[in-house]
């Protein structure tokens, strides 16, 4: 049910006695049940209609139910965060992040304080059925994490099969929600595209990798690459991981990855672009930019090789001339 249905009911109606009736004359419990059927954007819009609807639209239980319907793993966040503002969580984690400035060089200080701890709420669905729901805590202040390539793994076991799928898990039927949270600031970030933006078959190993990447900084910037690796031989999910890569396909270190995540958390969100189509288009632009940079580097290396070959040939000819006239 969308906000249009609520707006259609807002004008006053008249009963047989000529008495006007508005939607706010309905019992509060009935209105609360109606509001719980709205999506997040419609619920926020209804809260702006009147003071009475605002009180119902900001009910914490309504937002908690909305968050649990979208991210079942949110139920396990309380022990990690102590307190969860579900309305703020939805506002942060439902839209895709805007393009944030590209992180500075590794030697430059970060613009935002680096999170000392990251909490990941990971939900994986296959054909609409939840097959993985987990909260992962990461110590982001350790020297090992800061110096190693940025990577967060959501699986603690080797792999698992879908409890509801009789056949192999199909990567095109997967949906991944990966929400990153900073317990210190309470900010959250949507780190996955929900629907796969690319599916790559590794013929050597027999694995299929579904990428749920979210691009932060356009063609020459950064992408949060949430990926699900499926082992087609054994029909199970082998890895669910998150890494950060630059426009050349190289992985970020933990420190630089945290800087990119912190900048994206502080950046505004893209309203009206929450569909997977927009995420796929941005990722395709990112891949095209990565391919163009790789081709440019290959041409540059070819030109340098040609120059070196020319210099070497000139030196060899000069040496032969010297021997001839000696």
PDB file of C-alpha atoms in Angstrom:
ATOM      1  CA  UNK A   1       0.000   0.000   0.000  1.00  0.00           C
ATOM      2  CA  UNK A   2       1.496   3.369  -0.989  1.00  0.00           C
ATOM      3  CA  UNK A   3       1.099   6.885   0.213  1.00  0.00           C
ATOM      4  CA  UNK A   4      -1.311   7.618  -2.624  1.00  0.00           C
ATOM      5  CA  UNK A   5      -3.952   5.437  -0.974  1.00  0.00           C
ATOM      6  CA  UNK A   6      -3.605   7.412   2.226  1.00  0.00           C
ATOM      7  CA  UNK A   7      -3.852  10.706   0.378  1.00  0.00           C
ATOM      8  CA  UNK A   8      -6.995   9.516  -1.409  1.00  0.00           C
ATOM      9  CA  UNK A   9      -8.642   8.930   1.963  1.00  0.00           C
ATOM     10  CA  UNK A  10      -7.600  12.230   3.518  1.00  0.00           C
ATOM     11  CA  UNK A  11     -10.429  14.471   2.221  1.00  0.00           C
ATOM     12  CA  UNK A  12     -13.406  14.668   4.512  1.00  0.00           C
ATOM     13  CA  UNK A  13     -16.330  12.352   3.815  1.00  0.00           C
ATOM     14  CA  UNK A  14     -19.918  12.861   4.987  1.00  0.00           C
ATOM     15  CA  UNK A  15     -22.258  10.322   6.548  1.00  0.00           C
ATOM     16  CA  UNK A  16     -26.066  10.319   6.293  1.00  0.00           C
ATOM     17  CA  UNK A  17     -26.328  12.949   8.995  1.00  0.00           C
ATOM     18  CA  UNK A  18     -24.039  15.343   7.152  1.00  0.00           C
ATOM     19  CA  UNK A  19     -21.232  14.969   9.699  1.00  0.00           C
ATOM     20  CA  UNK A  20     -17.744  15.177   8.215  1.00  0.00           C
ATOM     21  CA  UNK A  21     -15.378  12.250   8.811  1.00  0.00           C
ATOM     22  CA  UNK A  22     -11.635  12.138   8.170  1.00  0.00           C
ATOM     23  CA  UNK A  23      -9.139   9.336   8.298  1.00  0.00           C
ATOM     24  CA  UNK A  24      -7.937  10.581  11.675  1.00  0.00           C
ATOM     25  CA  UNK A  25     -11.366   9.729  13.122  1.00  0.00           C
ATOM     26  CA  UNK A  26     -10.483   6.033  12.816  1.00  0.00           C
ATOM     27  CA  UNK A  27      -9.343   4.320  16.014  1.00  0.00           C
ATOM     28  CA  UNK A  28      -5.626   4.688  16.661  1.00  0.00           C
ATOM     29  CA  UNK A  29      -5.026   0.924  16.691  1.00  0.00           C
ATOM     30  CA  UNK A  30      -6.699   0.575  13.277  1.00  0.00           C
ATOM     31  CA  UNK A  31      -4.596   3.409  11.869  1.00  0.00           C
ATOM     32  CA  UNK A  32      -1.451   1.827  13.310  1.00  0.00           C
ATOM     33  CA  UNK A  33      -2.226  -1.441  11.528  1.00  0.00           C
ATOM     34  CA  UNK A  34      -2.777   0.444   8.272  1.00  0.00           C
ATOM     35  CA  UNK A  35       0.482   2.362   8.608  1.00  0.00           C
ATOM     36  CA  UNK A  36       2.429  -0.852   9.186  1.00  0.00           C
ATOM     37  CA  UNK A  37       1.481  -1.931   5.663  1.00  0.00           C
ATOM     38  CA  UNK A  38       3.239   1.071   4.133  1.00  0.00           C
ATOM     39  CA  UNK A  39       6.803   1.105   2.881  1.00  0.00           C
ATOM     40  CA  UNK A  40       9.335   3.366   4.562  1.00  0.00           C
ATOM     41  CA  UNK A  41       9.116   6.289   2.136  1.00  0.00           C
ATOM     42  CA  UNK A  42       5.308   6.327   2.264  1.00  0.00           C
ATOM     43  CA  UNK A  43       5.315   6.057   6.053  1.00  0.00           C
ATOM     44  CA  UNK A  44       7.609   9.076   6.344  1.00  0.00           C
ATOM     45  CA  UNK A  45       5.403  11.044   3.920  1.00  0.00           C
ATOM     46  CA  UNK A  46       2.228  10.227   5.856  1.00  0.00           C
ATOM     47  CA  UNK A  47       3.897  11.515   9.019  1.00  0.00           C
ATOM     48  CA  UNK A  48       4.055  14.964   7.409  1.00  0.00           C
ATOM     49  CA  UNK A  49       0.310  15.115   6.702  1.00  0.00           C
ATOM     50  CA  UNK A  50      -0.876  16.108  10.191  1.00  0.00           C
ATOM     51  CA  UNK A  51       0.196  16.110  13.803  1.00  0.00           C
ATOM     52  CA  UNK A  52      -2.036  13.145  14.600  1.00  0.00           C
ATOM     53  CA  UNK A  53      -0.605  11.017  11.785  1.00  0.00           C
ATOM     54  CA  UNK A  54       2.890  12.188  12.683  1.00  0.00           C
ATOM     55  CA  UNK A  55       2.605  10.631  16.116  1.00  0.00           C
ATOM     56  CA  UNK A  56       1.510   7.305  14.645  1.00  0.00           C
ATOM     57  CA  UNK A  57       4.050   7.407  11.797  1.00  0.00           C
ATOM     58  CA  UNK A  58       6.936   7.905  14.217  1.00  0.00           C
ATOM     59  CA  UNK A  59       5.931   5.016  16.460  1.00  0.00           C
ATOM     60  CA  UNK A  60       9.139   3.038  17.245  1.00  0.00           C
ATOM     61  CA  UNK A  61       7.339  -0.308  17.015  1.00  0.00           C
ATOM     62  CA  UNK A  62       6.155   0.486  13.484  1.00  0.00           C
ATOM     63  CA  UNK A  63       9.686   1.271  12.313  1.00  0.00           C
ATOM     64  CA  UNK A  64      11.073  -1.764  14.110  1.00  0.00           C
ATOM     65  CA  UNK A  65       8.582  -4.000  12.306  1.00  0.00           C
ATOM     66  CA  UNK A  66       9.513  -2.355   8.990  1.00  0.00           C
ATOM     67  CA  UNK A  67      13.241  -2.908   9.591  1.00  0.00           C
ATOM     68  CA  UNK A  68      12.707  -6.529  10.648  1.00  0.00           C
ATOM     69  CA  UNK A  69      10.682  -7.215   7.514  1.00  0.00           C
ATOM     70  CA  UNK A  70      13.521  -5.942   5.341  1.00  0.00           C
ATOM     71  CA  UNK A  71      16.514  -7.033   7.444  1.00  0.00           C
ATOM     72  CA  UNK A  72      15.701  -9.950   9.771  1.00  0.00           C
ATOM     73  CA  UNK A  73      19.227  -9.781  11.197  1.00  0.00           C
ATOM     74  CA  UNK A  74      18.336  -6.456  12.861  1.00  0.00           C
ATOM     75  CA  UNK A  75      16.792  -8.469  15.710  1.00  0.00           C
ATOM     76  CA  UNK A  76      20.338  -9.389  16.811  1.00  0.00           C
ATOM     77  CA  UNK A  77      21.731  -5.833  16.785  1.00  0.00           C
ATOM     78  CA  UNK A  78      20.707  -4.903  20.324  1.00  0.00           C
ATOM     79  CA  UNK A  79      23.542  -6.803  22.091  1.00  0.00           C
ATOM     80  CA  UNK A  80      26.067  -5.161  19.739  1.00  0.00           C
ATOM     81  CA  UNK A  81      24.786  -1.582  19.825  1.00  0.00           C
ATOM     82  CA  UNK A  82      22.960  -1.347  23.138  1.00  0.00           C
ATOM     83  CA  UNK A  83      20.202   0.754  21.578  1.00  0.00           C
ATOM     84  CA  UNK A  84      18.772   0.789  18.062  1.00  0.00           C
ATOM     85  CA  UNK A  85      16.871   3.735  16.582  1.00  0.00           C
ATOM     86  CA  UNK A  86      15.049   1.839  13.842  1.00  0.00           C
ATOM     87  CA  UNK A  87      13.727   4.965  12.157  1.00  0.00           C
ATOM     88  CA  UNK A  88      17.235   6.427  11.831  1.00  0.00           C
ATOM     89  CA  UNK A  89      18.546   3.027  10.766  1.00  0.00           C
ATOM     90  CA  UNK A  90      16.008   2.828   7.945  1.00  0.00           C
ATOM     91  CA  UNK A  91      16.751   6.395   6.825  1.00  0.00           C
ATOM     92  CA  UNK A  92      20.478   5.610   6.647  1.00  0.00           C
ATOM     93  CA  UNK A  93      20.481   2.050   5.314  1.00  0.00           C
ATOM     94  CA  UNK A  94      17.556   1.869   2.898  1.00  0.00           C
ATOM     95  CA  UNK A  95      18.690   4.438   0.272  1.00  0.00           C
ATOM     96  CA  UNK A  96      21.932   3.995  -1.611  1.00  0.00           C
ATOM     97  CA  UNK A  97      24.770   6.316  -0.554  1.00  0.00           C
ATOM     98  CA  UNK A  98      25.588   9.355  -2.646  1.00  0.00           C
ATOM     99  CA  UNK A  99      28.907   9.633  -4.420  1.00  0.00           C
ATOM    100  CA  UNK A 100      31.360  10.517  -1.691  1.00  0.00           C
ATOM    101  CA  UNK A 101      34.761  12.094  -2.352  1.00  0.00           C
ATOM    102  CA  UNK A 102      37.403   9.615  -3.347  1.00  0.00           C
ATOM    103  CA  UNK A 103      39.668   8.769  -0.411  1.00  0.00           C
ATOM    104  CA  UNK A 104      42.972  10.567  -0.316  1.00  0.00           C
ATOM    105  CA  UNK A 105      46.281   8.910  -0.870  1.00  0.00           C
ATOM    106  CA  UNK A 106      47.189   6.319   1.750  1.00  0.00           C
ATOM    107  CA  UNK A 107      49.594   8.771   3.433  1.00  0.00           C
ATOM    108  CA  UNK A 108      46.942  11.495   3.801  1.00  0.00           C
ATOM    109  CA  UNK A 109      44.882  11.707   7.012  1.00  0.00           C
ATOM    110  CA  UNK A 110      41.232  10.637   6.647  1.00  0.00           C
ATOM    111  CA  UNK A 111      38.555  13.302   6.529  1.00  0.00           C
ATOM    112  CA  UNK A 112      36.277  11.373   8.907  1.00  0.00           C
ATOM    113  CA  UNK A 113      37.250   9.586  12.153  1.00  0.00           C
ATOM    114  CA  UNK A 114      37.845   5.917  11.464  1.00  0.00           C
ATOM    115  CA  UNK A 115      35.359   3.558  13.137  1.00  0.00           C
ATOM    116  CA  UNK A 116      37.003   1.461  15.846  1.00  0.00           C
ATOM    117  CA  UNK A 117      34.376  -1.230  15.388  1.00  0.00           C
ATOM    118  CA  UNK A 118      32.123  -2.225  12.507  1.00  0.00           C
ATOM    119  CA  UNK A 119      28.889  -4.169  12.834  1.00  0.00           C
ATOM    120  CA  UNK A 120      27.488  -5.895   9.745  1.00  0.00           C
ATOM    121  CA  UNK A 121      23.853  -6.965   9.466  1.00  0.00           C
ATOM    122  CA  UNK A 122      23.814  -9.509   6.630  1.00  0.00           C
ATOM    123  CA  UNK A 123      20.698 -11.064   5.098  1.00  0.00           C
ATOM    124  CA  UNK A 124      20.814 -13.422   2.125  1.00  0.00           C
ATOM    125  CA  UNK A 125      17.683 -14.630   0.352  1.00  0.00           C
ATOM    126  CA  UNK A 126      17.247 -17.211  -2.371  1.00  0.00           C
ATOM    127  CA  UNK A 127      14.054 -17.028  -4.426  1.00  0.00           C
ATOM    128  CA  UNK A 128      12.580 -14.766  -1.741  1.00  0.00           C
ATOM    129  CA  UNK A 129      13.348 -17.149   1.155  1.00  0.00           C
ATOM    130  CA  UNK A 130      15.879 -16.190   3.831  1.00  0.00           C
ATOM    131  CA  UNK A 131      18.827 -18.613   3.883  1.00  0.00           C
ATOM    132  CA  UNK A 132      21.283 -16.512   5.926  1.00  0.00           C
ATOM    133  CA  UNK A 133      20.658 -13.890   8.596  1.00  0.00           C
ATOM    134  CA  UNK A 134      23.616 -12.897  10.721  1.00  0.00           C
ATOM    135  CA  UNK A 135      25.267 -10.045  12.591  1.00  0.00           C
ATOM    136  CA  UNK A 136      29.060  -9.874  12.297  1.00  0.00           C
ATOM    137  CA  UNK A 137      31.255  -7.740  14.582  1.00  0.00           C
ATOM    138  CA  UNK A 138      34.639  -6.610  13.277  1.00  0.00           C
ATOM    139  CA  UNK A 139      37.459  -5.124  15.357  1.00  0.00           C
ATOM    140  CA  UNK A 140      38.499  -2.348  12.992  1.00  0.00           C
ATOM    141  CA  UNK A 141      41.114  -0.844  15.330  1.00  0.00           C
ATOM    142  CA  UNK A 142      43.561  -3.760  15.290  1.00  0.00           C
ATOM    143  CA  UNK A 143      46.848  -3.406  13.443  1.00  0.00           C
ATOM    144  CA  UNK A 144      46.091  -6.617  11.582  1.00  0.00           C
ATOM    145  CA  UNK A 145      42.838  -5.251  10.147  1.00  0.00           C
ATOM    146  CA  UNK A 146      44.253  -1.822   9.325  1.00  0.00           C
ATOM    147  CA  UNK A 147      47.275  -3.250   7.503  1.00  0.00           C
ATOM    148  CA  UNK A 148      45.598  -6.143   5.694  1.00  0.00           C
ATOM    149  CA  UNK A 149      43.289  -5.789   2.681  1.00  0.00           C
ATOM    150  CA  UNK A 150      39.807  -4.673   3.724  1.00  0.00           C
ATOM    151  CA  UNK A 151      37.627  -7.766   3.962  1.00  0.00           C
ATOM    152  CA  UNK A 152      34.692  -8.825   6.130  1.00  0.00           C
ATOM    153  CA  UNK A 153      33.424 -12.418   5.976  1.00  0.00           C
ATOM    154  CA  UNK A 154      29.852 -13.244   6.948  1.00  0.00           C
ATOM    155  CA  UNK A 155      30.313 -17.019   7.040  1.00  0.00           C
ATOM    156  CA  UNK A 156      31.934 -18.856   9.927  1.00  0.00           C
ATOM    157  CA  UNK A 157      31.558 -22.320   8.418  1.00  0.00           C
ATOM    158  CA  UNK A 158      32.943 -23.657   5.154  1.00  0.00           C
ATOM    159  CA  UNK A 159      29.658 -23.385   3.272  1.00  0.00           C
ATOM    160  CA  UNK A 160      25.978 -24.201   3.436  1.00  0.00           C
ATOM    161  CA  UNK A 161      23.130 -25.259   1.208  1.00  0.00           C
ATOM    162  CA  UNK A 162      19.718 -23.658   1.022  1.00  0.00           C
ATOM    163  CA  UNK A 163      17.346 -25.361   3.481  1.00  0.00           C
ATOM    164  CA  UNK A 164      14.442 -24.820   1.056  1.00  0.00           C
ATOM    165  CA  UNK A 165      16.047 -25.398  -2.343  1.00  0.00           C
ATOM    166  CA  UNK A 166      16.033 -28.939  -3.676  1.00  0.00           C
ATOM    167  CA  UNK A 167      18.360 -28.006  -6.535  1.00  0.00           C
ATOM    168  CA  UNK A 168      21.503 -25.902  -6.775  1.00  0.00           C
ATOM    169  CA  UNK A 169      21.390 -22.315  -5.595  1.00  0.00           C
ATOM    170  CA  UNK A 170      21.014 -20.032  -8.591  1.00  0.00           C
ATOM    171  CA  UNK A 171      23.017 -16.792  -8.255  1.00  0.00           C
ATOM    172  CA  UNK A 172      20.438 -14.859 -10.285  1.00  0.00           C
ATOM    173  CA  UNK A 173      17.810 -15.702  -7.648  1.00  0.00           C
ATOM    174  CA  UNK A 174      19.914 -14.356  -4.778  1.00  0.00           C
ATOM    175  CA  UNK A 175      19.221 -11.122  -2.910  1.00  0.00           C
ATOM    176  CA  UNK A 176      21.805  -9.707  -0.514  1.00  0.00           C
ATOM    177  CA  UNK A 177      21.346  -6.977   2.076  1.00  0.00           C
ATOM    178  CA  UNK A 178      24.546  -5.899   3.807  1.00  0.00           C
ATOM    179  CA  UNK A 179      24.214  -3.012   6.269  1.00  0.00           C
ATOM    180  CA  UNK A 180      27.335  -1.573   7.899  1.00  0.00           C
ATOM    181  CA  UNK A 181      26.925   0.205  11.237  1.00  0.00           C
ATOM    182  CA  UNK A 182      29.304   2.289  13.339  1.00  0.00           C
ATOM    183  CA  UNK A 183      28.339   1.757  17.007  1.00  0.00           C
ATOM    184  CA  UNK A 184      30.168   4.939  18.068  1.00  0.00           C
ATOM    185  CA  UNK A 185      28.166   7.307  15.861  1.00  0.00           C
ATOM    186  CA  UNK A 186      25.051   5.232  15.239  1.00  0.00           C
ATOM    187  CA  UNK A 187      25.333   5.834  11.487  1.00  0.00           C
ATOM    188  CA  UNK A 188      24.588   3.040   9.017  1.00  0.00           C
ATOM    189  CA  UNK A 189      25.386   2.385   5.367  1.00  0.00           C
ATOM    190  CA  UNK A 190      23.805   0.231   2.689  1.00  0.00           C
ATOM    191  CA  UNK A 191      26.795  -1.719   1.326  1.00  0.00           C
ATOM    192  CA  UNK A 192      25.034  -3.973  -1.198  1.00  0.00           C
ATOM    193  CA  UNK A 193      22.850  -3.558  -4.271  1.00  0.00           C
ATOM    194  CA  UNK A 194      20.255  -6.136  -3.065  1.00  0.00           C
ATOM    195  CA  UNK A 195      20.067  -7.683  -6.550  1.00  0.00           C
ATOM    196  CA  UNK A 196      23.227  -8.887  -8.284  1.00  0.00           C
ATOM    197  CA  UNK A 197      24.811  -6.331 -10.615  1.00  0.00           C
ATOM    198  CA  UNK A 198      27.126  -8.937 -12.187  1.00  0.00           C
ATOM    199  CA  UNK A 199      27.514 -12.726 -12.215  1.00  0.00           C
ATOM    200  CA  UNK A 200      30.912 -14.179 -13.095  1.00  0.00           C
ATOM    201  CA  UNK A 201      31.650 -17.859 -13.669  1.00  0.00           C
ATOM    202  CA  UNK A 202      35.110 -19.059 -12.621  1.00  0.00           C
ATOM    203  CA  UNK A 203      35.686 -21.902 -15.072  1.00  0.00           C
ATOM    204  CA  UNK A 204      38.906 -23.046 -13.429  1.00  0.00           C
ATOM    205  CA  UNK A 205      37.362 -23.657  -9.999  1.00  0.00           C
ATOM    206  CA  UNK A 206      33.720 -24.150 -10.980  1.00  0.00           C
ATOM    207  CA  UNK A 207      32.612 -21.312  -8.699  1.00  0.00           C
ATOM    208  CA  UNK A 208      30.076 -18.636  -9.608  1.00  0.00           C
ATOM    209  CA  UNK A 209      30.493 -15.214  -8.028  1.00  0.00           C
ATOM    210  CA  UNK A 210      27.476 -12.905  -7.763  1.00  0.00           C
ATOM    211  CA  UNK A 211      28.519  -9.313  -7.170  1.00  0.00           C
ATOM    212  CA  UNK A 212      26.270  -6.921  -5.230  1.00  0.00           C
ATOM    213  CA  UNK A 213      28.587  -3.938  -5.554  1.00  0.00           C
ATOM    214  CA  UNK A 214      27.677  -0.370  -4.601  1.00  0.00           C
ATOM    215  CA  UNK A 215      29.712   2.352  -6.306  1.00  0.00           C
ATOM    216  CA  UNK A 216      30.651   5.284  -4.093  1.00  0.00           C
ATOM    217  CA  UNK A 217      32.795   7.492  -6.291  1.00  0.00           C
ATOM    218  CA  UNK A 218      31.966   7.026  -9.951  1.00  0.00           C
ATOM    219  CA  UNK A 219      34.293   5.870 -12.701  1.00  0.00           C
ATOM    220  CA  UNK A 220      37.552   6.830 -11.003  1.00  0.00           C
ATOM    221  CA  UNK A 221      36.556   6.084  -7.421  1.00  0.00           C
ATOM    222  CA  UNK A 222      35.620   3.353  -5.008  1.00  0.00           C
ATOM    223  CA  UNK A 223      33.188   0.441  -4.930  1.00  0.00           C
ATOM    224  CA  UNK A 224      31.958  -1.607  -1.983  1.00  0.00           C
ATOM    225  CA  UNK A 225      32.040  -5.100  -3.434  1.00  0.00           C
ATOM    226  CA  UNK A 226      29.718  -7.427  -1.523  1.00  0.00           C
ATOM    227  CA  UNK A 227      29.925 -10.826  -3.184  1.00  0.00           C
ATOM    228  CA  UNK A 228      28.424 -14.291  -2.824  1.00  0.00           C
ATOM    229  CA  UNK A 229      30.474 -17.245  -4.073  1.00  0.00           C
ATOM    230  CA  UNK A 230      28.460 -20.337  -4.999  1.00  0.00           C
ATOM    231  CA  UNK A 231      30.074 -23.728  -5.509  1.00  0.00           C
ATOM    232  CA  UNK A 232      28.022 -25.239  -8.314  1.00  0.00           C
ATOM    233  CA  UNK A 233      29.578 -28.667  -7.863  1.00  0.00           C
ATOM    234  CA  UNK A 234      28.155 -29.077  -4.356  1.00  0.00           C
ATOM    235  CA  UNK A 235      25.192 -26.723  -4.784  1.00  0.00           C
ATOM    236  CA  UNK A 236      25.953 -24.508  -1.833  1.00  0.00           C
ATOM    237  CA  UNK A 237      27.076 -21.011  -0.860  1.00  0.00           C
ATOM    238  CA  UNK A 238      30.790 -21.044  -0.095  1.00  0.00           C
ATOM    239  CA  UNK A 239      31.564 -17.408   0.737  1.00  0.00           C
ATOM    240  CA  UNK A 240      29.727 -14.204   1.588  1.00  0.00           C
ATOM    241  CA  UNK A 241      32.198 -11.356   1.857  1.00  0.00           C
ATOM    242  CA  UNK A 242      32.668  -7.608   1.583  1.00  0.00           C
ATOM    243  CA  UNK A 243      35.720  -5.831   0.232  1.00  0.00           C
ATOM    244  CA  UNK A 244      36.562  -2.362  -1.070  1.00  0.00           C
ATOM    245  CA  UNK A 245      38.214  -1.896  -4.450  1.00  0.00           C
ATOM    246  CA  UNK A 246      39.423   1.083  -6.446  1.00  0.00           C
ATOM    247  CA  UNK A 247      38.951   1.932 -10.118  1.00  0.00           C
ATOM    248  CA  UNK A 248      41.886  -0.317 -11.075  1.00  0.00           C
ATOM    249  CA  UNK A 249      40.355  -3.353  -9.376  1.00  0.00           C
ATOM    250  CA  UNK A 250      42.925  -3.313  -6.573  1.00  0.00           C
ATOM    251  CA  UNK A 251      41.749  -3.947  -3.040  1.00  0.00           C
ATOM    252  CA  UNK A 252      41.957  -1.243  -0.392  1.00  0.00           C
ATOM    253  CA  UNK A 253      43.800  -1.743   2.860  1.00  0.00           C
ATOM    254  CA  UNK A 254      41.768  -1.847   6.040  1.00  0.00           C
ATOM    255  CA  UNK A 255      42.683   1.746   6.874  1.00  0.00           C
ATOM    256  CA  UNK A 256      41.790   3.133   3.437  1.00  0.00           C
ATOM    257  CA  UNK A 257      38.648   1.007   3.291  1.00  0.00           C
ATOM    258  CA  UNK A 258      37.503   2.377   6.647  1.00  0.00           C
ATOM    259  CA  UNK A 259      38.139   5.913   5.392  1.00  0.00           C
ATOM    260  CA  UNK A 260      35.904   5.250   2.367  1.00  0.00           C
ATOM    261  CA  UNK A 261      33.180   3.707   4.566  1.00  0.00           C
ATOM    262  CA  UNK A 262      33.307   6.586   7.076  1.00  0.00           C
ATOM    263  CA  UNK A 263      33.042   9.161   4.263  1.00  0.00           C
ATOM    264  CA  UNK A 264      30.078   7.318   2.749  1.00  0.00           C
ATOM    265  CA  UNK A 265      28.322   7.117   6.125  1.00  0.00           C
ATOM    266  CA  UNK A 266      28.650  10.875   6.583  1.00  0.00           C
ATOM    267  CA  UNK A 267      27.543  11.658   3.013  1.00  0.00           C
ATOM    268  CA  UNK A 268      23.877  12.314   2.126  1.00  0.00           C
ATOM    269  CA  UNK A 269      21.727   9.582   0.636  1.00  0.00           C
ATOM    270  CA  UNK A 270      20.357   9.392  -2.898  1.00  0.00           C
ATOM    271  CA  UNK A 271      16.598   9.832  -2.677  1.00  0.00           C
ATOM    272  CA  UNK A 272      14.424   8.314  -5.351  1.00  0.00           C
ATOM    273  CA  UNK A 273      17.181   5.959  -6.604  1.00  0.00           C
ATOM    274  CA  UNK A 274      16.651   2.910  -4.438  1.00  0.00           C
ATOM    275  CA  UNK A 275      16.047   0.371  -7.202  1.00  0.00           C
ATOM    276  CA  UNK A 276      18.553  -2.209  -8.338  1.00  0.00           C
ATOM    277  CA  UNK A 277      18.509  -0.768 -11.869  1.00  0.00           C
ATOM    278  CA  UNK A 278      20.263   2.423 -10.774  1.00  0.00           C
ATOM    279  CA  UNK A 279      22.878   0.418  -8.856  1.00  0.00           C
ATOM    280  CA  UNK A 280      23.514  -1.756 -11.903  1.00  0.00           C
ATOM    281  CA  UNK A 281      23.943   1.300 -14.158  1.00  0.00           C
ATOM    282  CA  UNK A 282      26.430   2.877 -11.765  1.00  0.00           C
ATOM    283  CA  UNK A 283      28.354  -0.380 -11.546  1.00  0.00           C
ATOM    284  CA  UNK A 284      28.440  -0.734 -15.339  1.00  0.00           C
ATOM    285  CA  UNK A 285      29.815   2.825 -15.570  1.00  0.00           C
ATOM    286  CA  UNK A 286      32.398   1.890 -12.957  1.00  0.00           C
ATOM    287  CA  UNK A 287      33.417  -1.231 -14.907  1.00  0.00           C
ATOM    288  CA  UNK A 288      33.632   0.742 -18.147  1.00  0.00           C
ATOM    289  CA  UNK A 289      35.874   3.270 -16.447  1.00  0.00           C
ATOM    290  CA  UNK A 290      38.018   0.463 -15.025  1.00  0.00           C
ATOM    291  CA  UNK A 291      38.309  -1.131 -18.471  1.00  0.00           C
ATOM    292  CA  UNK A 292      39.210   2.216 -20.060  1.00  0.00           C
ATOM    293  CA  UNK A 293      41.933   2.812 -17.473  1.00  0.00           C
ATOM    294  CA  UNK A 294      43.326  -0.651 -18.055  1.00  0.00           C
ATOM    295  CA  UNK A 295      43.383  -0.104 -21.841  1.00  0.00           C
ATOM    296  CA  UNK A 296      45.048   3.286 -21.378  1.00  0.00           C
ATOM    297  CA  UNK A 297      47.724   1.746 -19.175  1.00  0.00           C
ATOM    298  CA  UNK A 298      48.270  -1.024 -21.718  1.00  0.00           C
ATOM    299  CA  UNK A 299      48.712   1.564 -24.500  1.00  0.00           C
ATOM    300  CA  UNK A 300      51.075   3.581 -22.315  1.00  0.00           C
ATOM    301  CA  UNK A 301      53.137   0.506 -21.515  1.00  0.00           C
ATOM    302  CA  UNK A 302      53.217  -0.390 -25.223  1.00  0.00           C
ATOM    303  CA  UNK A 303      54.428   3.105 -26.083  1.00  0.00           C
ATOM    304  CA  UNK A 304      57.115   2.965 -23.391  1.00  0.00           C
ATOM    305  CA  UNK A 305      58.212  -0.454 -24.641  1.00  0.00           C
ATOM    306  CA  UNK A 306      58.435   0.947 -28.161  1.00  0.00           C
ATOM    307  CA  UNK A 307      60.501   3.901 -26.952  1.00  0.00           C
ATOM    308  CA  UNK A 308      62.836   1.618 -25.014  1.00  0.00           C
ATOM    309  CA  UNK A 309      63.182  -0.606 -28.071  1.00  0.00           C
ATOM    310  CA  UNK A 310      63.966   2.425 -30.218  1.00  0.00           C
ATOM    311  CA  UNK A 311      66.552   3.718 -27.775  1.00  0.00           C
ATOM    312  CA  UNK A 312      68.121   0.262 -27.580  1.00  0.00           C
ATOM    313  CA  UNK A 313      68.204  -0.063 -31.367  1.00  0.00           C
ATOM    314  CA  UNK A 314      69.752   3.397 -31.732  1.00  0.00           C
ATOM    315  CA  UNK A 315      72.403   2.562 -29.154  1.00  0.00           C
ATOM    316  CA  UNK A 316      73.196  -0.719 -30.917  1.00  0.00           C
ATOM    317  CA  UNK A 317      73.497   0.996 -34.310  1.00  0.00           C
ATOM    318  CA  UNK A 318      75.736   3.657 -32.793  1.00  0.00           C
ATOM    319  CA  UNK A 319      77.940   0.948 -31.337  1.00  0.00           C
ATOM    320  CA  UNK A 320      78.181  -0.748 -34.762  1.00  0.00           C
ATOM    321  CA  UNK A 321      79.119   2.579 -36.397  1.00  0.00           C
ATOM    322  CA  UNK A 322      81.873   3.110 -33.860  1.00  0.00           C
ATOM    323  CA  UNK A 323      83.266  -0.363 -34.550  1.00  0.00           C
ATOM    324  CA  UNK A 324      83.138   0.256 -38.314  1.00  0.00           C
ATOM    325  CA  UNK A 325      85.140   3.484 -38.270  1.00  0.00           C
ATOM    326  CA  UNK A 326      87.613   2.426 -35.617  1.00  0.00           C
TER     327      UNK A 326
END
